[in-house]
């Protein structure tokens, strides 16, 4: 049954290939790919189809041959991994395991590992298979392994970091607001008692109370959100709060002021990091051959045509793939703008060397080596080029110079040179961070030129925070304190038989009633933080992994963290 | 066993006043750097104070020696007898006729004052109050009101008694070296009732202390002059502005817990604070769950950042769907008909069918697909279209010519 289904779609896929139809996007640049590179890429596609077909037919030999051919093409293109094919093979492995084909599943997983070693998705797929097999311990280990490997992917790591910032901000602000609410419950009598006492001199008590309510709830009229209400209360509560409580309130104001600044910066970074161009830069840097890598690099070139860093990166990528004409053009443009870029000169020489143009290669290698005496590649490549021209004495001199600079790497190059030719500097691939910065800058310029942009409004909370803090200080001095010591009776009888139980279960309130503000806010914030971890999975940035893990780490952290939190409180309570 | 905290945040006098106001019975323990002091309360009044690490000779023994009542040697021998199981030291003192009960009680009060004075000087430490129904204390001891205790602690010199004690006390010892006033030297004081409007805490117009205090004697109330009383002897909490606030240790009126106390408590409404607090908590919960962006960025002018964050989240979701779509295409040769096709293969989770509470709308074409969010589908900029073109893994344009010339492979079972 399954084979029939798979046969059908493979036939459909190949029919589609035959049809040659493609939905084109006229706005996208056509990658300028030489016939050789294009053929290598096409063969990868073809070999993948063959791998799938032989996998279905359980023709292990053909399957291995197809995989070998893919990896050979990958090597020829100077890359180290095919993430999309690796993810697809992982998904295929899980599919096979679901159909009871354990051997096929293992083969697909092994193929995934060869196509792009060390991917998190492979570990997640293995975990899914182990769960189906009932190997729970292995399932846990593989899931954890997957989550650790997620950190190896720069994009996912950055998105995780942005989520962590979002979570921290949310937790801190929520903890602060809950603290203000608790403070209102505990110090409310002091606030209302003192202010009503003062107001009673000028207005009747009900009017005074109404006035106070308006004073405390006016932000509702501006629909400015709960946070502003809490901040408004903090101004009044400041006068009746202890010193440590005032620190918490001041921190809340500071967070309120800084949050837009932090989030705006995050918004810019995320937009750039998720853009296809930035992802292509990252893939290129890591040697990952993504399906649209060359197209996206061309788009990057169009977006930042004058950027030397982009020029060098794209040139490096084409040179690595063996597309020398395009990379020579780009290197030549680059050395015109950056004549002291030794790496560019050396890599330009490498292109000529690969084309058998040794005289030009020697010229460029010498140029690069003279600009940066410490780059061993220049001297090593020079020795190779001289050697090709039978100038062995010059060749040996250049080799000796390279060995003096970096003997261990020269030994490595000598081993590789028989297969790969010259040693590359790949200075452009090292400029990936600079390219991302330029992308961010260009994005900001574009963003700021938008008509609806208004930084004054965006960052309004900063001056408001300053004014709020000043008002709090003033309130501390000016507000009447006739009932300063008035405190609400304990919400629960903490001394009763169940008092200890309540103390454990209600974080914050008992600490605040005992005057331990720092402990109170820490307890509330920690509790809120634990509750908010899964929230990030819903409202935070999604990690674009190709295979979904069976277990969400966020939920696990919350499910384990909350009982641990209460156990810790229970131990503390018991100890005291 | 609920009231606890740090002495740095809540100085000892405040703690005493708090327990006195509650009228609690129990033991307050104070953990200082080197000493642990236990203050025993009976219905909000102090009945005894003990220091855990203090040898009896350094506590009660010293007080009795300074009063020329019992020499330290005698006291030490009684302590030794006590340790050998010979009974309580205080009982031995009375049985051996070293002192009378009145003298013992007075000495205990002196010790109470000394230990409290010591505790007042602690800047750091931890306190905890253990409530109980009953506490043990020396028989015949007269509970000491916290306000009176604090007033006595606040007085650096023993004021000369201006009124005679209500009843003659036999063999009252003179505590010559004590820096604290003996209890019998200080008259019972009663605060005059004050109008809170002009003499309460709220005003910088707190009346002179002298006018607050009247002495009580057998003859009745009489004005007394207490010029030597200085407030406060202990540091006030940091948040109290000494310039415009009354001192914490201001002597309280004895009737405070009667009708005036009741009146004052009626002036400190508890309910509004509770209601506001509850309202804020409920609103917080709702906002965080339904519109977290509005919680983080509450001002109306911050729409740009809010929208930017939301579109970033949307972009990350689209990137995830895109990866899943490519995987599906690589395995099955087409894009799935619906998002469920991705979930079946566990390429994305069903939770990812929504972003910011809005459902993802997915539309498939043979070689492309479109993504948008509900209510965004009509806005061109909000719709993301992805095709297989330029993707060498999916785009048949990349296929070698010889493959395209070959007839389609048909697999038969």
Short mmCIF file of C-alpha atoms in Angstrom, two decimals, chain A residues 13-488:
data_model
loop_
_atom_site.label_atom_id
_atom_site.label_comp_id
_atom_site.label_asym_id
_atom_site.label_seq_id
_atom_site.Cartn_x
_atom_site.Cartn_y
_atom_site.Cartn_z
CA UNK A 13 7.75 14.20 -9.20
CA UNK A 14 9.71 12.92 -12.15
CA UNK A 15 6.87 13.79 -14.50
CA UNK A 16 7.06 17.25 -13.05
CA UNK A 17 10.77 17.36 -13.75
CA UNK A 18 10.06 16.31 -17.32
CA UNK A 19 7.46 18.97 -17.73
CA UNK A 20 10.05 21.56 -16.87
CA UNK A 21 7.43 23.92 -15.67
CA UNK A 22 8.31 26.35 -12.98
CA UNK A 23 6.45 29.19 -11.46
CA UNK A 24 8.84 32.02 -12.03
CA UNK A 25 9.13 35.18 -10.07
CA UNK A 26 10.11 37.91 -12.46
CA UNK A 27 11.40 40.15 -9.66
CA UNK A 28 14.00 37.62 -8.61
CA UNK A 29 17.48 37.90 -10.13
CA UNK A 30 18.64 35.06 -12.27
CA UNK A 31 21.74 33.57 -10.71
CA UNK A 32 24.69 33.89 -13.02
CA UNK A 33 25.77 30.30 -12.89
CA UNK A 34 28.27 28.79 -15.25
CA UNK A 35 27.31 25.62 -17.05
CA UNK A 36 29.61 23.46 -14.92
CA UNK A 37 28.22 24.69 -11.64
CA UNK A 38 24.67 24.48 -12.93
CA UNK A 39 25.30 20.89 -14.02
CA UNK A 40 26.71 19.97 -10.60
CA UNK A 41 23.64 21.46 -8.91
CA UNK A 42 21.30 19.69 -11.32
CA UNK A 43 23.06 16.41 -10.67
CA UNK A 44 22.51 16.79 -6.97
CA UNK A 45 18.78 17.14 -7.68
CA UNK A 46 18.87 14.14 -9.97
CA UNK A 47 20.87 12.02 -7.54
CA UNK A 48 18.47 12.89 -4.73
CA UNK A 49 15.58 11.58 -6.84
CA UNK A 50 17.56 8.43 -7.48
CA UNK A 51 18.35 8.03 -3.81
CA UNK A 52 14.65 8.31 -2.98
CA UNK A 53 13.65 5.82 -5.65
CA UNK A 54 16.30 3.26 -4.65
CA UNK A 55 15.41 3.79 -0.99
CA UNK A 56 11.81 2.90 -1.77
CA UNK A 57 12.88 -0.12 -3.78
CA UNK A 58 15.32 -1.11 -1.02
CA UNK A 59 18.08 -1.18 -3.61
CA UNK A 60 20.87 -0.52 -1.15
CA UNK A 61 23.62 -0.44 -3.72
CA UNK A 62 21.90 2.13 -5.90
CA UNK A 63 21.00 4.09 -2.82
CA UNK A 64 24.64 4.22 -1.71
CA UNK A 65 25.79 5.17 -5.19
CA UNK A 66 23.28 8.02 -5.35
CA UNK A 67 24.36 9.29 -1.95
CA UNK A 68 28.03 9.07 -2.89
CA UNK A 69 27.32 11.01 -6.06
CA UNK A 70 25.55 13.74 -4.10
CA UNK A 71 28.46 14.06 -1.67
CA UNK A 72 30.95 14.10 -4.55
CA UNK A 73 29.09 16.96 -6.22
CA UNK A 74 28.93 18.74 -2.88
CA UNK A 75 32.68 18.46 -2.49
CA UNK A 76 33.24 19.71 -6.00
CA UNK A 77 31.19 22.76 -5.17
CA UNK A 78 33.45 23.39 -2.16
CA UNK A 79 30.66 22.96 0.36
CA UNK A 80 30.30 20.72 3.42
CA UNK A 81 26.59 20.10 3.93
CA UNK A 82 23.18 19.92 2.33
CA UNK A 83 20.84 20.85 5.20
CA UNK A 84 17.59 20.55 3.25
CA UNK A 85 18.38 17.06 2.02
CA UNK A 86 19.56 16.05 5.49
CA UNK A 87 16.25 17.22 7.01
CA UNK A 88 14.28 15.45 4.29
CA UNK A 89 16.21 12.22 4.92
CA UNK A 90 15.49 12.58 8.67
CA UNK A 91 11.78 13.00 7.99
CA UNK A 92 11.94 10.00 5.68
CA UNK A 93 13.54 7.96 8.45
CA UNK A 94 10.68 8.76 10.83
CA UNK A 95 8.16 7.92 8.12
CA UNK A 96 9.81 4.52 7.58
CA UNK A 97 9.89 3.81 11.31
CA UNK A 98 6.18 4.59 11.49
CA UNK A 99 5.61 2.00 8.77
CA UNK A 100 7.68 -0.54 10.70
CA UNK A 101 10.73 -0.42 8.43
CA UNK A 102 13.44 -0.20 11.09
CA UNK A 103 16.29 -0.95 8.71
CA UNK A 104 15.17 1.62 6.19
CA UNK A 105 14.75 4.11 8.99
CA UNK A 106 18.33 3.54 10.18
CA UNK A 107 19.62 3.91 6.60
CA UNK A 108 17.80 7.18 6.10
CA UNK A 109 19.14 8.52 9.40
CA UNK A 110 22.66 7.53 8.42
CA UNK A 111 22.19 9.29 5.08
CA UNK A 112 20.93 12.40 6.89
CA UNK A 113 24.03 12.38 9.05
CA UNK A 114 26.28 12.16 5.97
CA UNK A 115 24.42 14.88 4.09
CA UNK A 116 24.86 17.40 6.90
CA UNK A 117 26.54 16.01 9.99
CA UNK A 118 25.50 17.05 13.47
CA UNK A 119 22.12 18.61 12.72
CA UNK A 120 19.62 19.02 15.54
CA UNK A 121 16.86 17.70 13.28
CA UNK A 122 18.64 14.35 12.98
CA UNK A 123 18.69 14.00 16.76
CA UNK A 124 14.99 14.96 16.96
CA UNK A 125 14.14 12.43 14.25
CA UNK A 126 16.11 9.77 16.09
CA UNK A 127 14.24 10.69 19.28
CA UNK A 128 10.91 10.29 17.46
CA UNK A 129 11.96 6.85 16.21
CA UNK A 130 13.14 5.82 19.68
CA UNK A 131 9.85 6.95 21.17
CA UNK A 132 7.99 4.80 18.63
CA UNK A 133 10.20 1.90 19.62
CA UNK A 134 9.56 2.55 23.32
CA UNK A 135 13.22 3.27 24.11
CA UNK A 136 12.39 6.06 26.51
CA UNK A 137 15.83 6.62 27.94
CA UNK A 138 17.36 6.91 24.46
CA UNK A 139 14.47 9.18 23.51
CA UNK A 140 15.32 11.58 26.35
CA UNK A 141 19.02 11.54 25.51
CA UNK A 142 18.39 12.15 21.79
CA UNK A 143 15.94 14.97 22.53
CA UNK A 144 18.42 16.66 24.82
CA UNK A 145 21.15 16.14 22.23
CA UNK A 146 18.91 17.81 19.66
CA UNK A 147 18.34 20.83 21.86
CA UNK A 148 22.07 21.17 22.49
CA UNK A 149 22.74 20.99 18.75
CA UNK A 150 20.18 23.72 18.12
CA UNK A 151 22.68 26.06 19.73
CA UNK A 152 25.19 25.25 17.01
CA UNK A 153 23.00 26.93 14.41
CA UNK A 154 23.67 30.69 14.52
CA UNK A 155 20.16 31.66 13.34
CA UNK A 156 18.41 29.42 15.86
CA UNK A 157 20.82 30.49 18.58
CA UNK A 158 20.09 34.14 17.88
CA UNK A 159 16.34 33.56 17.80
CA UNK A 160 16.61 31.71 21.11
CA UNK A 161 18.53 34.66 22.52
CA UNK A 162 15.85 37.09 21.29
CA UNK A 163 13.20 34.88 22.87
CA UNK A 164 15.18 34.87 26.10
CA UNK A 165 15.27 38.68 26.06
CA UNK A 166 11.51 38.79 25.43
CA UNK A 167 10.93 36.32 28.24
CA UNK A 168 13.17 38.23 30.64
CA UNK A 169 11.46 41.53 29.88
CA UNK A 170 8.03 39.99 30.20
CA UNK A 171 8.95 38.23 33.44
CA UNK A 172 10.56 41.28 35.00
CA UNK A 173 7.70 43.60 34.06
CA UNK A 174 5.06 41.11 35.10
CA UNK A 175 6.86 40.40 38.38
CA UNK A 176 7.12 44.15 38.99
CA UNK A 177 3.42 44.72 38.26
CA UNK A 178 2.36 41.85 40.52
CA UNK A 179 4.60 43.31 43.20
CA UNK A 180 2.86 46.68 42.84
CA UNK A 181 -0.50 44.91 43.13
CA UNK A 182 0.65 43.17 46.30
CA UNK A 183 2.06 46.41 47.63
CA UNK A 184 -1.30 48.05 47.04
CA UNK A 185 -2.94 45.29 49.07
CA UNK A 186 -0.47 45.56 51.94
CA UNK A 187 0.29 49.28 51.98
CA UNK A 188 -3.10 50.34 50.58
CA UNK A 189 -4.45 51.16 54.05
CA UNK A 190 -1.51 53.51 54.68
CA UNK A 191 -2.03 55.19 51.30
CA UNK A 192 -5.81 55.52 51.53
CA UNK A 193 -5.77 56.33 55.24
CA UNK A 194 -3.20 59.08 54.89
CA UNK A 195 -4.57 60.63 51.70
CA UNK A 196 -8.20 60.46 52.84
CA UNK A 197 -7.27 62.02 56.15
CA UNK A 198 -5.65 64.91 54.31
CA UNK A 199 -8.47 65.21 51.79
CA UNK A 200 -11.11 65.17 54.52
CA UNK A 201 -10.01 68.65 55.49
CA UNK A 202 -11.17 70.03 52.17
CA UNK A 203 -13.81 67.67 50.81
CA UNK A 204 -16.27 65.15 52.23
CA UNK A 205 -15.01 61.60 52.58
CA UNK A 206 -16.90 60.09 49.58
CA UNK A 207 -15.65 62.85 47.30
CA UNK A 208 -12.17 62.30 48.62
CA UNK A 209 -12.43 58.60 47.90
CA UNK A 210 -13.73 59.27 44.40
CA UNK A 211 -10.88 61.67 43.80
CA UNK A 212 -8.39 59.05 44.90
CA UNK A 213 -9.89 56.40 42.66
CA UNK A 214 -9.68 58.76 39.69
CA UNK A 215 -6.11 59.61 40.62
CA UNK A 216 -5.18 55.93 40.67
CA UNK A 217 -7.10 54.75 37.62
CA UNK A 218 -6.81 57.62 35.15
CA UNK A 219 -4.56 55.66 32.75
CA UNK A 220 -7.60 53.54 31.85
CA UNK A 221 -9.02 56.59 30.07
CA UNK A 222 -5.94 56.71 27.85
CA UNK A 223 -6.17 52.97 27.13
CA UNK A 224 -2.48 52.90 27.92
CA UNK A 225 -2.38 49.45 29.35
CA UNK A 226 -2.08 47.80 32.70
CA UNK A 227 1.61 48.54 33.02
CA UNK A 228 0.95 52.28 33.11
CA UNK A 229 -1.68 51.80 35.83
CA UNK A 230 0.82 49.85 37.92
CA UNK A 231 3.45 52.53 37.37
CA UNK A 232 0.96 55.21 38.33
CA UNK A 233 0.24 53.40 41.58
CA UNK A 234 3.92 53.06 42.27
CA UNK A 235 4.22 56.86 42.40
CA UNK A 236 1.71 57.01 45.25
CA UNK A 237 2.91 53.87 46.98
CA UNK A 238 6.46 55.23 46.98
CA UNK A 239 5.59 57.43 49.96
CA UNK A 240 4.48 54.45 52.04
CA UNK A 241 7.04 51.91 50.86
CA UNK A 242 10.20 50.76 52.56
CA UNK A 243 13.57 51.41 51.03
CA UNK A 244 13.92 47.98 49.44
CA UNK A 245 10.39 48.29 48.04
CA UNK A 246 11.34 51.60 46.50
CA UNK A 247 14.26 49.93 44.74
CA UNK A 248 11.86 47.50 43.14
CA UNK A 249 9.55 50.32 42.05
CA UNK A 250 12.45 52.30 40.61
CA UNK A 251 13.61 49.21 38.69
CA UNK A 252 10.14 48.85 37.23
CA UNK A 253 10.30 52.44 35.96
CA UNK A 254 13.73 51.88 34.44
CA UNK A 255 12.51 48.72 32.69
CA UNK A 256 9.49 50.58 31.38
CA UNK A 257 11.80 53.24 29.94
CA UNK A 258 14.24 50.81 28.35
CA UNK A 259 11.82 48.19 26.99
CA UNK A 260 10.98 49.99 23.70
CA UNK A 261 14.65 50.63 23.08
CA UNK A 262 15.52 46.96 23.58
CA UNK A 263 12.55 45.68 21.57
CA UNK A 264 13.11 48.08 18.70
CA UNK A 265 16.69 46.93 18.38
CA UNK A 266 15.53 43.34 18.57
CA UNK A 267 12.91 43.95 15.88
CA UNK A 268 15.58 45.28 13.52
CA UNK A 269 17.98 42.45 14.20
CA UNK A 270 15.31 39.77 13.75
CA UNK A 271 14.10 41.27 10.47
CA UNK A 272 17.61 41.13 9.09
CA UNK A 273 18.45 37.71 10.50
CA UNK A 274 15.32 36.15 9.01
CA UNK A 275 15.84 37.71 5.60
CA UNK A 276 16.86 35.21 2.89
CA UNK A 277 19.99 37.24 2.18
CA UNK A 278 21.29 37.06 5.76
CA UNK A 279 20.50 33.37 5.84
CA UNK A 280 22.38 32.86 2.60
CA UNK A 281 25.38 34.67 4.09
CA UNK A 282 25.28 32.38 7.09
CA UNK A 283 24.86 29.27 4.93
CA UNK A 284 27.79 30.34 2.79
CA UNK A 285 29.95 30.93 5.84
CA UNK A 286 29.14 27.49 7.22
CA UNK A 287 29.57 25.74 3.87
CA UNK A 288 25.88 24.81 3.68
CA UNK A 289 24.58 24.41 0.19
CA UNK A 290 20.99 25.63 0.50
CA UNK A 291 18.67 25.29 -2.48
CA UNK A 292 18.45 29.00 -3.13
CA UNK A 293 21.92 29.97 -1.97
CA UNK A 294 23.19 31.43 -5.23
CA UNK A 295 19.94 33.26 -5.98
CA UNK A 296 19.88 34.85 -2.55
CA UNK A 297 23.53 35.88 -2.79
CA UNK A 298 22.74 37.59 -6.07
CA UNK A 299 19.87 39.40 -4.38
CA UNK A 300 22.27 40.47 -1.67
CA UNK A 301 24.60 41.81 -4.33
CA UNK A 302 21.75 43.84 -5.80
CA UNK A 303 20.72 45.15 -2.38
CA UNK A 304 24.23 46.21 -1.40
CA UNK A 305 26.00 46.72 -4.74
CA UNK A 306 28.78 48.91 -3.38
CA UNK A 307 29.63 46.87 -0.35
CA UNK A 308 33.18 45.47 -0.51
CA UNK A 309 32.30 42.91 2.16
CA UNK A 310 29.40 41.58 0.05
CA UNK A 311 31.58 41.59 -3.08
CA UNK A 312 34.25 39.56 -1.37
CA UNK A 313 31.80 37.13 0.21
CA UNK A 314 29.97 36.46 -3.06
CA UNK A 315 33.28 36.19 -4.92
CA UNK A 316 34.55 33.67 -2.37
CA UNK A 317 31.38 31.62 -2.75
CA UNK A 318 31.63 31.50 -6.54
CA UNK A 319 35.35 30.72 -6.39
CA UNK A 320 34.66 27.88 -3.96
CA UNK A 321 32.07 26.48 -6.37
CA UNK A 322 34.61 26.66 -9.17
CA UNK A 323 32.91 29.51 -11.03
CA UNK A 324 36.07 31.50 -11.70
CA UNK A 325 34.85 34.03 -14.29
CA UNK A 326 32.26 35.51 -12.00
CA UNK A 327 34.57 35.54 -8.99
CA UNK A 328 37.43 37.15 -10.95
CA UNK A 329 35.06 39.98 -11.95
CA UNK A 330 34.00 40.45 -8.36
CA UNK A 331 37.56 40.29 -6.95
CA UNK A 332 38.69 42.85 -9.50
CA UNK A 333 35.88 45.18 -8.48
CA UNK A 334 36.86 44.62 -4.89
CA UNK A 335 40.59 45.34 -5.22
CA UNK A 336 39.70 48.58 -6.96
CA UNK A 337 37.87 49.76 -3.85
CA UNK A 338 40.12 47.97 -1.37
CA UNK A 339 43.58 47.85 -2.95
CA UNK A 340 45.17 46.81 0.35
CA UNK A 341 42.94 43.75 0.75
CA UNK A 342 45.58 41.00 0.74
CA UNK A 343 43.04 38.17 0.95
CA UNK A 344 41.25 39.45 -2.15
CA UNK A 345 44.49 39.59 -4.14
CA UNK A 346 45.48 36.09 -3.08
CA UNK A 347 42.03 34.63 -3.85
CA UNK A 348 42.04 36.45 -7.18
CA UNK A 349 45.36 34.77 -7.87
CA UNK A 350 43.81 31.45 -6.83
CA UNK A 351 41.09 31.88 -9.50
CA UNK A 352 43.70 32.44 -12.19
CA UNK A 353 45.71 29.50 -10.88
CA UNK A 354 42.63 27.25 -11.19
CA UNK A 355 42.25 28.41 -14.77
CA UNK A 356 45.89 27.59 -15.45
CA UNK A 357 46.86 31.27 -15.81
CA UNK A 358 49.99 30.98 -13.67
CA UNK A 359 51.67 34.25 -14.65
CA UNK A 360 48.62 36.24 -13.55
CA UNK A 361 48.33 34.03 -10.50
CA UNK A 362 51.96 34.76 -9.51
CA UNK A 363 51.40 38.46 -9.95
CA UNK A 364 48.36 38.47 -7.68
CA UNK A 365 49.87 36.14 -5.11
CA UNK A 366 52.94 38.37 -4.86
CA UNK A 367 50.74 41.41 -4.54
CA UNK A 368 48.78 39.80 -1.72
CA UNK A 369 51.90 38.50 0.03
CA UNK A 370 53.55 41.91 -0.15
CA UNK A 371 50.51 43.56 1.44
CA UNK A 372 50.39 41.15 4.32
CA UNK A 373 53.63 39.34 4.98
CA UNK A 374 52.02 37.17 7.63
CA UNK A 375 49.51 35.47 5.32
CA UNK A 376 51.09 32.09 4.71
CA UNK A 377 48.64 31.26 1.92
CA UNK A 378 50.18 33.90 -0.33
CA UNK A 379 53.64 32.40 -0.13
CA UNK A 380 52.38 28.83 -0.33
CA UNK A 381 50.30 29.54 -3.44
CA UNK A 382 53.23 31.39 -4.92
CA UNK A 383 55.36 28.30 -4.48
CA UNK A 384 52.70 26.22 -6.27
CA UNK A 385 52.47 28.66 -9.15
CA UNK A 386 56.27 28.83 -9.54
CA UNK A 387 56.34 25.10 -9.46
CA UNK A 388 53.82 24.94 -12.30
CA UNK A 389 56.15 27.18 -14.30
CA UNK A 390 59.14 24.97 -13.40
CA UNK A 391 60.79 27.73 -11.42
CA UNK A 392 61.66 25.40 -8.57
CA UNK A 393 64.17 27.62 -6.79
CA UNK A 394 61.58 30.41 -6.41
CA UNK A 395 59.03 27.80 -5.50
CA UNK A 396 61.18 26.42 -2.69
CA UNK A 397 61.97 29.89 -1.42
CA UNK A 398 58.27 30.76 -1.26
CA UNK A 399 57.46 27.44 0.39
CA UNK A 400 60.16 27.95 3.02
CA UNK A 401 58.74 31.38 3.73
CA UNK A 402 55.23 29.94 4.12
CA UNK A 403 56.53 27.21 6.43
CA UNK A 404 58.25 29.79 8.60
CA UNK A 405 54.95 31.59 8.98
CA UNK A 406 52.74 28.57 9.65
CA UNK A 407 54.40 25.21 9.30
CA UNK A 408 51.49 23.10 10.53
CA UNK A 409 48.98 24.59 8.12
CA UNK A 410 51.45 24.38 5.25
CA UNK A 411 51.78 20.66 5.98
CA UNK A 412 48.00 20.36 5.76
CA UNK A 413 47.91 22.29 2.48
CA UNK A 414 50.63 20.12 1.03
CA UNK A 415 48.48 17.09 1.78
CA UNK A 416 45.42 18.69 0.24
CA UNK A 417 47.09 20.46 -2.66
CA UNK A 418 47.16 17.34 -4.78
CA UNK A 419 43.36 17.30 -4.78
CA UNK A 420 42.30 20.88 -4.17
CA UNK A 421 45.04 23.01 -5.60
CA UNK A 422 45.79 26.32 -3.94
CA UNK A 423 45.24 27.36 -0.36
CA UNK A 424 42.35 29.80 0.00
CA UNK A 425 42.15 32.76 2.31
CA UNK A 426 38.36 33.21 1.95
CA UNK A 427 38.50 36.63 3.51
CA UNK A 428 34.93 37.33 2.37
CA UNK A 429 33.46 34.43 4.30
CA UNK A 430 35.10 35.86 7.39
CA UNK A 431 33.27 39.13 6.74
CA UNK A 432 29.83 37.59 7.28
CA UNK A 433 29.32 39.60 10.46
CA UNK A 434 30.20 42.82 8.61
CA UNK A 435 27.69 41.94 5.87
CA UNK A 436 24.99 41.40 8.49
CA UNK A 437 25.83 44.77 10.01
CA UNK A 438 25.54 46.43 6.59
CA UNK A 439 22.25 44.70 5.97
CA UNK A 440 21.00 45.96 9.32
CA UNK A 441 22.14 49.47 8.52
CA UNK A 442 20.46 49.44 5.13
CA UNK A 443 17.31 48.07 6.71
CA UNK A 444 17.34 50.82 9.36
CA UNK A 445 17.75 53.49 6.70
CA UNK A 446 14.84 52.05 4.79
CA UNK A 447 12.80 51.74 7.98
CA UNK A 448 13.56 55.26 9.16
CA UNK A 449 12.66 56.76 5.84
CA UNK A 450 9.16 55.31 6.16
CA UNK A 451 6.54 57.99 6.70
CA UNK A 452 5.04 56.30 9.73
CA UNK A 453 8.34 56.20 11.56
CA UNK A 454 8.42 58.33 14.69
CA UNK A 455 11.21 57.61 17.16
CA UNK A 456 9.88 60.27 19.52
CA UNK A 457 6.68 58.31 19.97
CA UNK A 458 8.48 54.97 20.05
CA UNK A 459 10.74 55.98 22.88
CA UNK A 460 8.28 58.19 24.73
CA UNK A 461 8.41 55.85 27.67
CA UNK A 462 11.99 56.95 28.41
CA UNK A 463 11.14 60.57 29.30
CA UNK A 464 7.98 59.32 30.99
CA UNK A 465 10.11 57.01 33.14
CA UNK A 466 12.35 59.91 34.16
CA UNK A 467 9.32 62.05 35.04
CA UNK A 468 7.74 59.11 36.86
CA UNK A 469 10.82 58.61 39.00
CA UNK A 470 10.97 62.32 39.82
CA UNK A 471 7.29 62.29 40.73
CA UNK A 472 7.90 59.28 42.95
CA UNK A 473 10.66 61.10 44.82
CA UNK A 474 8.40 64.12 45.19
CA UNK A 475 5.52 61.96 46.36
CA UNK A 476 7.82 60.43 48.94
CA UNK A 477 8.45 63.87 50.37
CA UNK A 478 5.13 65.62 49.90
CA UNK A 479 2.36 63.09 50.41
CA UNK A 480 0.85 63.05 53.89
CA UNK A 481 1.78 60.06 56.01
CA UNK A 482 -0.79 60.20 58.77
CA UNK A 483 -1.26 56.45 58.56
CA UNK A 484 2.23 55.49 57.55
CA UNK A 485 2.28 52.45 59.78
CA UNK A 486 -1.17 51.26 58.83
CA UNK A 487 -0.97 47.90 57.17
CA UNK A 488 -3.63 45.57 55.94
#
